[in-house]
PDB file of C-alpha atoms in Angstrom:
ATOM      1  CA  UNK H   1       9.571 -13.381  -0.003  1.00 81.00           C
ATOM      2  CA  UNK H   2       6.460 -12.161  -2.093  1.00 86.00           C
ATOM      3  CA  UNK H   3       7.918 -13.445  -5.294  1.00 93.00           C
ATOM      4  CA  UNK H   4       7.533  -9.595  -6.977  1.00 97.00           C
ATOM      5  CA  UNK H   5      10.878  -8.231  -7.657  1.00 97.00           C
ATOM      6  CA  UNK H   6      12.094  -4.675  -8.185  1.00 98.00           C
ATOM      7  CA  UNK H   7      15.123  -3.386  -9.512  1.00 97.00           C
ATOM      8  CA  UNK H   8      17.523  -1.438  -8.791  1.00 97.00           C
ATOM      9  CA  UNK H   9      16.909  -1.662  -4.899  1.00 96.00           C
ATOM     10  CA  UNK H  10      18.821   1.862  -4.490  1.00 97.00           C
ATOM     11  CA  UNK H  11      19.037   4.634  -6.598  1.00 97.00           C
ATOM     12  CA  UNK H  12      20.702   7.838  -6.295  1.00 97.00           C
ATOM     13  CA  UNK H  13      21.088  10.358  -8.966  1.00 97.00           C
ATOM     14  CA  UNK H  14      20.946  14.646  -9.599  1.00 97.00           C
ATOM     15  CA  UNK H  15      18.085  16.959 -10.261  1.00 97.00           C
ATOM     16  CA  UNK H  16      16.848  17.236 -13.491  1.00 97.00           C
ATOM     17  CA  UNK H  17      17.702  13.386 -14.406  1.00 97.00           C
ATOM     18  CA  UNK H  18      15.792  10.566 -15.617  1.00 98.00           C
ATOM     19  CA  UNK H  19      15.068   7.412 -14.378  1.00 98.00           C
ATOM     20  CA  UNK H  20      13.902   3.645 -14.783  1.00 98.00           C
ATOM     21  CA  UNK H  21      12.442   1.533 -12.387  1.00 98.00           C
ATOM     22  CA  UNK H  22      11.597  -1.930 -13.089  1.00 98.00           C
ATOM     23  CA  UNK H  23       9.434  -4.669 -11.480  1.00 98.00           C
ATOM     24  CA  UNK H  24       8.808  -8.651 -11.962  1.00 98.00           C
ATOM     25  CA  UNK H  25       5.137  -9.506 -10.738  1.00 97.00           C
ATOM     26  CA  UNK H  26       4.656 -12.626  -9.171  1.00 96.00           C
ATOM     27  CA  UNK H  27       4.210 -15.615 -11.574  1.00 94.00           C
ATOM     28  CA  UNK H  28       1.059 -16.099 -13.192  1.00 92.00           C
ATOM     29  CA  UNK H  29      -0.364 -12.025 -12.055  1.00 94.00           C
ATOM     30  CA  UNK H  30      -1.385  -9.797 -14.492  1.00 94.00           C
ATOM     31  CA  UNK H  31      -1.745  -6.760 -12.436  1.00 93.00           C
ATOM     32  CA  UNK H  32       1.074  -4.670 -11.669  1.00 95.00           C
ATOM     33  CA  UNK H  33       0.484  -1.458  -8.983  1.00 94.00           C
ATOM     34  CA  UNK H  34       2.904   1.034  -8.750  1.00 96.00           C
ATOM     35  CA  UNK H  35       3.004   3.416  -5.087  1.00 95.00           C
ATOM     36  CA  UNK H  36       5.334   5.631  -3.888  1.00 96.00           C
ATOM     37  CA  UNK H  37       6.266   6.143  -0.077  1.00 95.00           C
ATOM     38  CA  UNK H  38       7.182   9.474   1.750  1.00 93.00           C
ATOM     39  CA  UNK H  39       8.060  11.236   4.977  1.00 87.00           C
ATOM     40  CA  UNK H  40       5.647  14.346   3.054  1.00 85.00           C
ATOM     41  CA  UNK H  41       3.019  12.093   1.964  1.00 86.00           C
ATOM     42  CA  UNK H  42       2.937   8.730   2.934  1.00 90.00           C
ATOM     43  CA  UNK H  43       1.392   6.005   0.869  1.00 92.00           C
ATOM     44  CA  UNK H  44       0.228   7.004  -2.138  1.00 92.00           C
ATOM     45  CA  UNK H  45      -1.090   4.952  -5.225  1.00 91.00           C
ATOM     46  CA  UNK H  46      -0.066   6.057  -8.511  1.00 95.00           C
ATOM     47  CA  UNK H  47      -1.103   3.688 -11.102  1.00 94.00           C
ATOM     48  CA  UNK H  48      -2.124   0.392 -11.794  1.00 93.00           C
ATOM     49  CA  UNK H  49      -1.867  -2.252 -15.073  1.00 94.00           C
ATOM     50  CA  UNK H  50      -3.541  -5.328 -15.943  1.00 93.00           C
ATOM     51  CA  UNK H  51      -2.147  -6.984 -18.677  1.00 94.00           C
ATOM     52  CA  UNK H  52      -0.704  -4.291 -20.220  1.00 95.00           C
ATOM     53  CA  UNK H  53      -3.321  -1.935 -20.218  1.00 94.00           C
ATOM     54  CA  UNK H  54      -3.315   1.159 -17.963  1.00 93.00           C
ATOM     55  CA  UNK H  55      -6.493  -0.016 -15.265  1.00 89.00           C
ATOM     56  CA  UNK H  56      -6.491   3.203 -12.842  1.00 88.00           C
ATOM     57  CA  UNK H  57      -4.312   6.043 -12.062  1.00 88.00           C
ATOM     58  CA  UNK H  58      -3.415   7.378  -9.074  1.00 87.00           C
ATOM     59  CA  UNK H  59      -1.495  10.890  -7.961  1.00 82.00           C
ATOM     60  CA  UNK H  60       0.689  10.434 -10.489  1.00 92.00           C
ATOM     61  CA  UNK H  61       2.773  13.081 -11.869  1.00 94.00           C
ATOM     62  CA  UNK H  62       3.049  14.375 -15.126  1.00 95.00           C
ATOM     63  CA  UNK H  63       6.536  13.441 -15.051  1.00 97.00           C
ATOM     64  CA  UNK H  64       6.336   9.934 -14.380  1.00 97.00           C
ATOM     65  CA  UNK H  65       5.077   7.358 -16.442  1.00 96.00           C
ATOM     66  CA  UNK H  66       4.749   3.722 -16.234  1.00 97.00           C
ATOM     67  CA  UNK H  67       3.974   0.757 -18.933  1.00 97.00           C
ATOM     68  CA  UNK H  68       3.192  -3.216 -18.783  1.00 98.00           C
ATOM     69  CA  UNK H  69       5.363  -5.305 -21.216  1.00 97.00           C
ATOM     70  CA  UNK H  70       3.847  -8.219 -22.577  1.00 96.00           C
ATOM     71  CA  UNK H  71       6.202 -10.448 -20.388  1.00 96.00           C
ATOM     72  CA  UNK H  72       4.260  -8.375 -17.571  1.00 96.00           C
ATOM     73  CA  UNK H  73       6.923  -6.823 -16.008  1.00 97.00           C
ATOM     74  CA  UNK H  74       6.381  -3.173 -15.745  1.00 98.00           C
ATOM     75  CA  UNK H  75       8.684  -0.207 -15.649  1.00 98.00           C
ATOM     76  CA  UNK H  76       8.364   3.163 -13.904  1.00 98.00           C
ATOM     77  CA  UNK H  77       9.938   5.992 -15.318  1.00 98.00           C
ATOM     78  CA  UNK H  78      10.394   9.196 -13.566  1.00 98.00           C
ATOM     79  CA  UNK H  79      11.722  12.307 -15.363  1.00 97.00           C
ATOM     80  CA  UNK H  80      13.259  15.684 -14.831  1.00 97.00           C
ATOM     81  CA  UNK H  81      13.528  14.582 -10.993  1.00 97.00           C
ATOM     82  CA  UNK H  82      13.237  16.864  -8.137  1.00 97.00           C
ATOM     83  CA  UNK H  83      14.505  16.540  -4.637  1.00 96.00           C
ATOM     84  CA  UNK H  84      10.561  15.865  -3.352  1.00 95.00           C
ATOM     85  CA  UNK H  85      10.741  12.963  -5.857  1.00 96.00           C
ATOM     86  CA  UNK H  86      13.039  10.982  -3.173  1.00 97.00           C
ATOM     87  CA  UNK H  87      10.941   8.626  -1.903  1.00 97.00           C
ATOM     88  CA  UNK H  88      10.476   4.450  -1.584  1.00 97.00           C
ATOM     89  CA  UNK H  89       8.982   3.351  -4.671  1.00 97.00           C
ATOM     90  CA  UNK H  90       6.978  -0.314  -4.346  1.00 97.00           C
ATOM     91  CA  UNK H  91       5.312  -1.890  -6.790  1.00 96.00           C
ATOM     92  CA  UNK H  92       2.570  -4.544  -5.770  1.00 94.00           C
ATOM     93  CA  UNK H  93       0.826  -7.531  -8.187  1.00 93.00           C
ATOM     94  CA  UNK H  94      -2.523  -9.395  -7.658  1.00 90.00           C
ATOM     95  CA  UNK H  95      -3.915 -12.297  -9.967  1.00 89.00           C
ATOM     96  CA  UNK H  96      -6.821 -10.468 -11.313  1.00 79.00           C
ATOM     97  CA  UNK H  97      -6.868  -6.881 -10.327  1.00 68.00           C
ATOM     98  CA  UNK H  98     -10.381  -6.358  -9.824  1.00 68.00           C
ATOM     99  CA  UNK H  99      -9.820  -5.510  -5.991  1.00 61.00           C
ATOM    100  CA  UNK H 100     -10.757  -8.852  -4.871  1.00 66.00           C
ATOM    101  CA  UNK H 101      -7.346 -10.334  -4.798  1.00 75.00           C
ATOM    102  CA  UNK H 102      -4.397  -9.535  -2.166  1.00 79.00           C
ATOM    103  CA  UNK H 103      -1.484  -7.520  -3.442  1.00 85.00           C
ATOM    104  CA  UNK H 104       1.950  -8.648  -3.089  1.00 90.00           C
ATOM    105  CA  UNK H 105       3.929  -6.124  -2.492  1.00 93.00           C
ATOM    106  CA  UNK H 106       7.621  -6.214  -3.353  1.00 96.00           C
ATOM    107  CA  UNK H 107      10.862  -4.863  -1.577  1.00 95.00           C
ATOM    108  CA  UNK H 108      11.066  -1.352  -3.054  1.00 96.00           C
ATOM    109  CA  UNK H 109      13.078   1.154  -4.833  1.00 97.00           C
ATOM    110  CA  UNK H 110      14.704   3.307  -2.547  1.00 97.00           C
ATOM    111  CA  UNK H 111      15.324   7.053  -4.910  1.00 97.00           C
ATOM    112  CA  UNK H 112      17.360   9.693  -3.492  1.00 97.00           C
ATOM    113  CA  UNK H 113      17.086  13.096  -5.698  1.00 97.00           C
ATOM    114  CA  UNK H 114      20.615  14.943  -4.549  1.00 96.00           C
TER     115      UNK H 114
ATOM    116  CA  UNK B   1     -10.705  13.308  -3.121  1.00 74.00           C
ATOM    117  CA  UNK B   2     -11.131  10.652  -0.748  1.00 81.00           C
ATOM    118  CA  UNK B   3      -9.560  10.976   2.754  1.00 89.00           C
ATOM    119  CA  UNK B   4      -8.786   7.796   5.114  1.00 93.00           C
ATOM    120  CA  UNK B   5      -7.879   8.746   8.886  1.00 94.00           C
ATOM    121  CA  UNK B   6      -6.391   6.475  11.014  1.00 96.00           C
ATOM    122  CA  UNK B   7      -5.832   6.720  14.649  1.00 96.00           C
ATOM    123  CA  UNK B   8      -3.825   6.828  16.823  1.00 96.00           C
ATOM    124  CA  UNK B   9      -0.784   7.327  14.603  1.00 95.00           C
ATOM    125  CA  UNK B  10       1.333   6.047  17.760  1.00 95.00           C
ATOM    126  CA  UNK B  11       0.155   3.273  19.812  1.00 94.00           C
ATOM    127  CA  UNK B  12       2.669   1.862  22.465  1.00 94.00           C
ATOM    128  CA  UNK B  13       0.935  -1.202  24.284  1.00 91.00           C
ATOM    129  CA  UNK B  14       2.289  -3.697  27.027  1.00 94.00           C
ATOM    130  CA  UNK B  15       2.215  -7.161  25.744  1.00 95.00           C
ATOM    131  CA  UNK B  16      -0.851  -9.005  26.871  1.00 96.00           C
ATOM    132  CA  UNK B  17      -2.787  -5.907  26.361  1.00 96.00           C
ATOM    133  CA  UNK B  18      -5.596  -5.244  24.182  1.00 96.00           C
ATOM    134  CA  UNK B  19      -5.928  -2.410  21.609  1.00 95.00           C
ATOM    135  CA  UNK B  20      -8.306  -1.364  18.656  1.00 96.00           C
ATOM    136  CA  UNK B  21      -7.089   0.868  15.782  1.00 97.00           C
ATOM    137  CA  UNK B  22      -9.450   2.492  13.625  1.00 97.00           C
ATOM    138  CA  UNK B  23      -9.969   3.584  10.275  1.00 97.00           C
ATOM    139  CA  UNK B  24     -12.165   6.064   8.667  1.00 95.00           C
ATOM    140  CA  UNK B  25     -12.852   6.816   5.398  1.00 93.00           C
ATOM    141  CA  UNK B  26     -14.695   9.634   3.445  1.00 90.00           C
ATOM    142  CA  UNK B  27     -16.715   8.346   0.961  1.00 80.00           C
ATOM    143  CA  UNK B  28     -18.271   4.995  -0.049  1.00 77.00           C
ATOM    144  CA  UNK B  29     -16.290   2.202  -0.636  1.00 73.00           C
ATOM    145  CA  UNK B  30     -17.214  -1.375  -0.098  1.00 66.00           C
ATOM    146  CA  UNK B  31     -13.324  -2.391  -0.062  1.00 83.00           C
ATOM    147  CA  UNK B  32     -10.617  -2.156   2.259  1.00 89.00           C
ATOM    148  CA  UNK B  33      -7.354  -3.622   3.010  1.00 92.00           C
ATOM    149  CA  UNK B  34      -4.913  -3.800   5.975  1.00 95.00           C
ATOM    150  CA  UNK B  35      -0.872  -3.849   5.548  1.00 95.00           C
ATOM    151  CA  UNK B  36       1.624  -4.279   8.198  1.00 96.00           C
ATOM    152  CA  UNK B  37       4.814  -2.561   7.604  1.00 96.00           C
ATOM    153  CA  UNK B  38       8.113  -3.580   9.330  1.00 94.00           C
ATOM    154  CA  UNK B  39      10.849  -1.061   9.375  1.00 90.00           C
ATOM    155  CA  UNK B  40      12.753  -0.582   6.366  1.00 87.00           C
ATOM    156  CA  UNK B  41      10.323  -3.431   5.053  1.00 91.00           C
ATOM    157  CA  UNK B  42       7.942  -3.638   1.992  1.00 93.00           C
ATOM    158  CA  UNK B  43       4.378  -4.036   2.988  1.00 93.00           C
ATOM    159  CA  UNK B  44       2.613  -6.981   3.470  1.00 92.00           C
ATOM    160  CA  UNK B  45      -1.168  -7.851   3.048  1.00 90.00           C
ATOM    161  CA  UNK B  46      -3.076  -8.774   6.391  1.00 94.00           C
ATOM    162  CA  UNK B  47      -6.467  -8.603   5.551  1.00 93.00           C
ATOM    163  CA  UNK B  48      -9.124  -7.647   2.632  1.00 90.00           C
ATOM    164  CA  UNK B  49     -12.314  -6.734   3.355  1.00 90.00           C
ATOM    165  CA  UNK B  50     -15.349  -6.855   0.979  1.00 83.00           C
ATOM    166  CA  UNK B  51     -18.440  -6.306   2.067  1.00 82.00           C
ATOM    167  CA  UNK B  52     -20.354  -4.826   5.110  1.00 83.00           C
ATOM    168  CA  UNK B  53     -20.163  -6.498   8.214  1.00 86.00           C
ATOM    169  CA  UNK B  54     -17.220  -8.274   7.273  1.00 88.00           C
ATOM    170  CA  UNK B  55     -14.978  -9.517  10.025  1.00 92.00           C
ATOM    171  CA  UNK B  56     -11.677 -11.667   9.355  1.00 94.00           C
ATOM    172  CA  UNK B  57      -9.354 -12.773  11.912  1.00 96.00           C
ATOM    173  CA  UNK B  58      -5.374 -13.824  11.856  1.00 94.00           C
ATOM    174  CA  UNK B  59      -3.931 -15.347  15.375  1.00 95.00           C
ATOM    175  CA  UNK B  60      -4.284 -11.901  17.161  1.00 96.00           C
ATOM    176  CA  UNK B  61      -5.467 -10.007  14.630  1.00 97.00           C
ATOM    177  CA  UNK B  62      -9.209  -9.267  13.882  1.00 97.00           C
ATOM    178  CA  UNK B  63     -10.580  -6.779  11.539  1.00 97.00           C
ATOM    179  CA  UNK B  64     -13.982  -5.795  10.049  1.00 96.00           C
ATOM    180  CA  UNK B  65     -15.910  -3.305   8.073  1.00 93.00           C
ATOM    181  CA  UNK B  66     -18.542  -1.374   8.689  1.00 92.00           C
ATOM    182  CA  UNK B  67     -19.688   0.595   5.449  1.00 89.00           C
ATOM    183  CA  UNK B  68     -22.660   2.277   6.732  1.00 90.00           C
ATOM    184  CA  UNK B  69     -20.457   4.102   9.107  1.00 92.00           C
ATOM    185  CA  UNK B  70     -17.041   4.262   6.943  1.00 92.00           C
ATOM    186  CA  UNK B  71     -15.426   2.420   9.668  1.00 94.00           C
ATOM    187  CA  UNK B  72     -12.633  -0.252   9.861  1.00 96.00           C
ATOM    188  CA  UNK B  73     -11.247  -1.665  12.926  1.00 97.00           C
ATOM    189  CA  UNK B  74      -8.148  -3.320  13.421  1.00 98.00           C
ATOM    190  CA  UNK B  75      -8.546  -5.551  17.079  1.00 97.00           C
ATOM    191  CA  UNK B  76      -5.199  -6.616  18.616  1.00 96.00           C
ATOM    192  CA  UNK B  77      -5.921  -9.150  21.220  1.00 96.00           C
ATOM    193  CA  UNK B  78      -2.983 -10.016  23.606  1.00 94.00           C
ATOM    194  CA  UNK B  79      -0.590  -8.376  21.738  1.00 94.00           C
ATOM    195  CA  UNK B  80       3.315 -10.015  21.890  1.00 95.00           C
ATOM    196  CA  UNK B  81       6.444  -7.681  20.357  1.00 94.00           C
ATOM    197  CA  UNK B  82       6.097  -9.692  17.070  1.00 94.00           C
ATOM    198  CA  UNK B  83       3.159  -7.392  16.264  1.00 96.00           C
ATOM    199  CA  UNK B  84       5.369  -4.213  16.467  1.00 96.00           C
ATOM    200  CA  UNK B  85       5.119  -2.573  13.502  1.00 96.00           C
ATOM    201  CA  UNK B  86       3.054   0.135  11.106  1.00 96.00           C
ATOM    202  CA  UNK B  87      -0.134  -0.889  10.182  1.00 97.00           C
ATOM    203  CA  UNK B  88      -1.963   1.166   7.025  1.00 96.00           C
ATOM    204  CA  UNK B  89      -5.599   0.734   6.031  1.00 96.00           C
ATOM    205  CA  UNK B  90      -6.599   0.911   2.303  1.00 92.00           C
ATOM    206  CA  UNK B  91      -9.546   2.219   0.530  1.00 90.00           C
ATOM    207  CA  UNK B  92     -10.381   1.349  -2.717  1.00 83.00           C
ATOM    208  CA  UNK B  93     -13.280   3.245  -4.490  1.00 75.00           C
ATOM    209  CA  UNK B  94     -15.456   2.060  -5.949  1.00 63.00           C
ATOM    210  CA  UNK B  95     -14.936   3.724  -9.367  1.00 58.00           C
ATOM    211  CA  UNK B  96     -11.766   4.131 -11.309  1.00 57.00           C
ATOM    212  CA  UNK B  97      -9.942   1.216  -8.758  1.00 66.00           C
ATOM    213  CA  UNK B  98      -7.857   4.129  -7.048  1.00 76.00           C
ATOM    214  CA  UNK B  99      -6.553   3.036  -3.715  1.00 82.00           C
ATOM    215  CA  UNK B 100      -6.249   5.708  -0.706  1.00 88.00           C
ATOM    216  CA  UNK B 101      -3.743   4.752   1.950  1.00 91.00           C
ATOM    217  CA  UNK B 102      -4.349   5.824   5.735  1.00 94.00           C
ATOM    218  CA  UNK B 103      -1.643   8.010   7.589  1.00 93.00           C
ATOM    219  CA  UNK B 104      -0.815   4.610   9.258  1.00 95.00           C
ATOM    220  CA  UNK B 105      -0.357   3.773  13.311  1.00 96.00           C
ATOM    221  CA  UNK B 106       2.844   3.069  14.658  1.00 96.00           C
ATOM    222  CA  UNK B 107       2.360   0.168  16.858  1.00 96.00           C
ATOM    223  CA  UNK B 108       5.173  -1.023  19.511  1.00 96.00           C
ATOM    224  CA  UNK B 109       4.389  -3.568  21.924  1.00 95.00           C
ATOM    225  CA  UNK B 110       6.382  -3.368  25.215  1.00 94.00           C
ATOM    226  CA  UNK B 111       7.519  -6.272  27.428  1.00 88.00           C
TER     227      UNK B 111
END
């Protein structure tokens, strides 16, 4: 167990929809990575906060967004979904996130677009 | 945009065997990471690498950097079934703290 949650572990919902994903970083991390995992693409980074400010960005689609609450948990929100936007969604934390820390990566959103 | 290659993509190994998997990247970067993947697993953190030359090792795991050449190795020494899995190299440029994951290698050790 990493100690990083996510929430909900499964998702499935329509074209066109809108959804939240949420994540707990482990205690005491301020940085919260978001990446997205695909048959198409693979592993690719999207975005990254550090204490609730956005610290790099990734392929990340117009459609999605992301924020850092101040209780450091950090949401993903993906709008007007498509069926490519099926995919395992895992968000990661690290104490510092100035690349010299290991991430912890958490268990992962599974999204299927139907 | 920065490109990482790893190969092979599929590496099937007896146990006791040794292997290397490598990673190349396009452009310079004086960071990179190694994940192991289980299946239907979240990924976890094996190794970070830092600077040039570096080499760290985990029971039968060893893995270094070479920036001059855009090269990571991943060294599997003996290898048992435990070590079956996906293993992904990371890149990290150096500017804007993007990270650029490698296709990955499917490793599975046979008996």
């Amino acid at each position: 167990d990493s100690g990083v949650t996510q929430t909900p572990k499964h998702l499935i919902t329509a074209t066109g929809q809108r959804v939240t994903l949420r994540c707990s970083p482990r205690s005491g991390d301020l940085s919260v990575y978001w990446y997205q995992q695909s048959l198409d693409q693979g592993l690719q980074f999207l975005i990254q906060y550090y204490n609730g400010e956005e610290r790099a960005k990734g392929n990340i689609l117009e459609r999605f967004s992301a924020q850092q609450f101040p209780d450091l948990h950090s949401e993903l929100n993906l709008s007007s979904l498509e069926l490519g936007d099926s995919a395992l969604y895992f968000c990661a934390s690290s104490a510092s996130g100035r690349g010299l820390d290991e991430q912890f990566f958490g268990p992962g959103t599974r999204l299927t677009v139907l | 945009e920065l490109k990482v290659e790893q190969n092979p993509l599929f590496l099937s190994m007896q146990e006791g065997k040794n292997y290397t998997i490598y990673c190349n990247y396009s452009t310079t970067s004086d960071r990179l990471y190694w994940y192991r993947q289980d299946p239907g697993k979240s990924l976890e953190s094996l190794f970070v690498l830092l600077s040039n030359g570096a080499v760290k090792q985990e029971g039968r795991l060893m893995a270094s950097l070479d920036t001059k050449a855009r090269l990571s190795t991943l060294h599997i020494t003996a290898a048992v079934h435990d070590l079956s899995a996906t293993y992904f190299c990371a890149v990290e440029r150096e500017t804007g703290n993007q990270f650029y994951f490698g296709t990955g290698t499917s490793l599975t050790v046979i008996p």
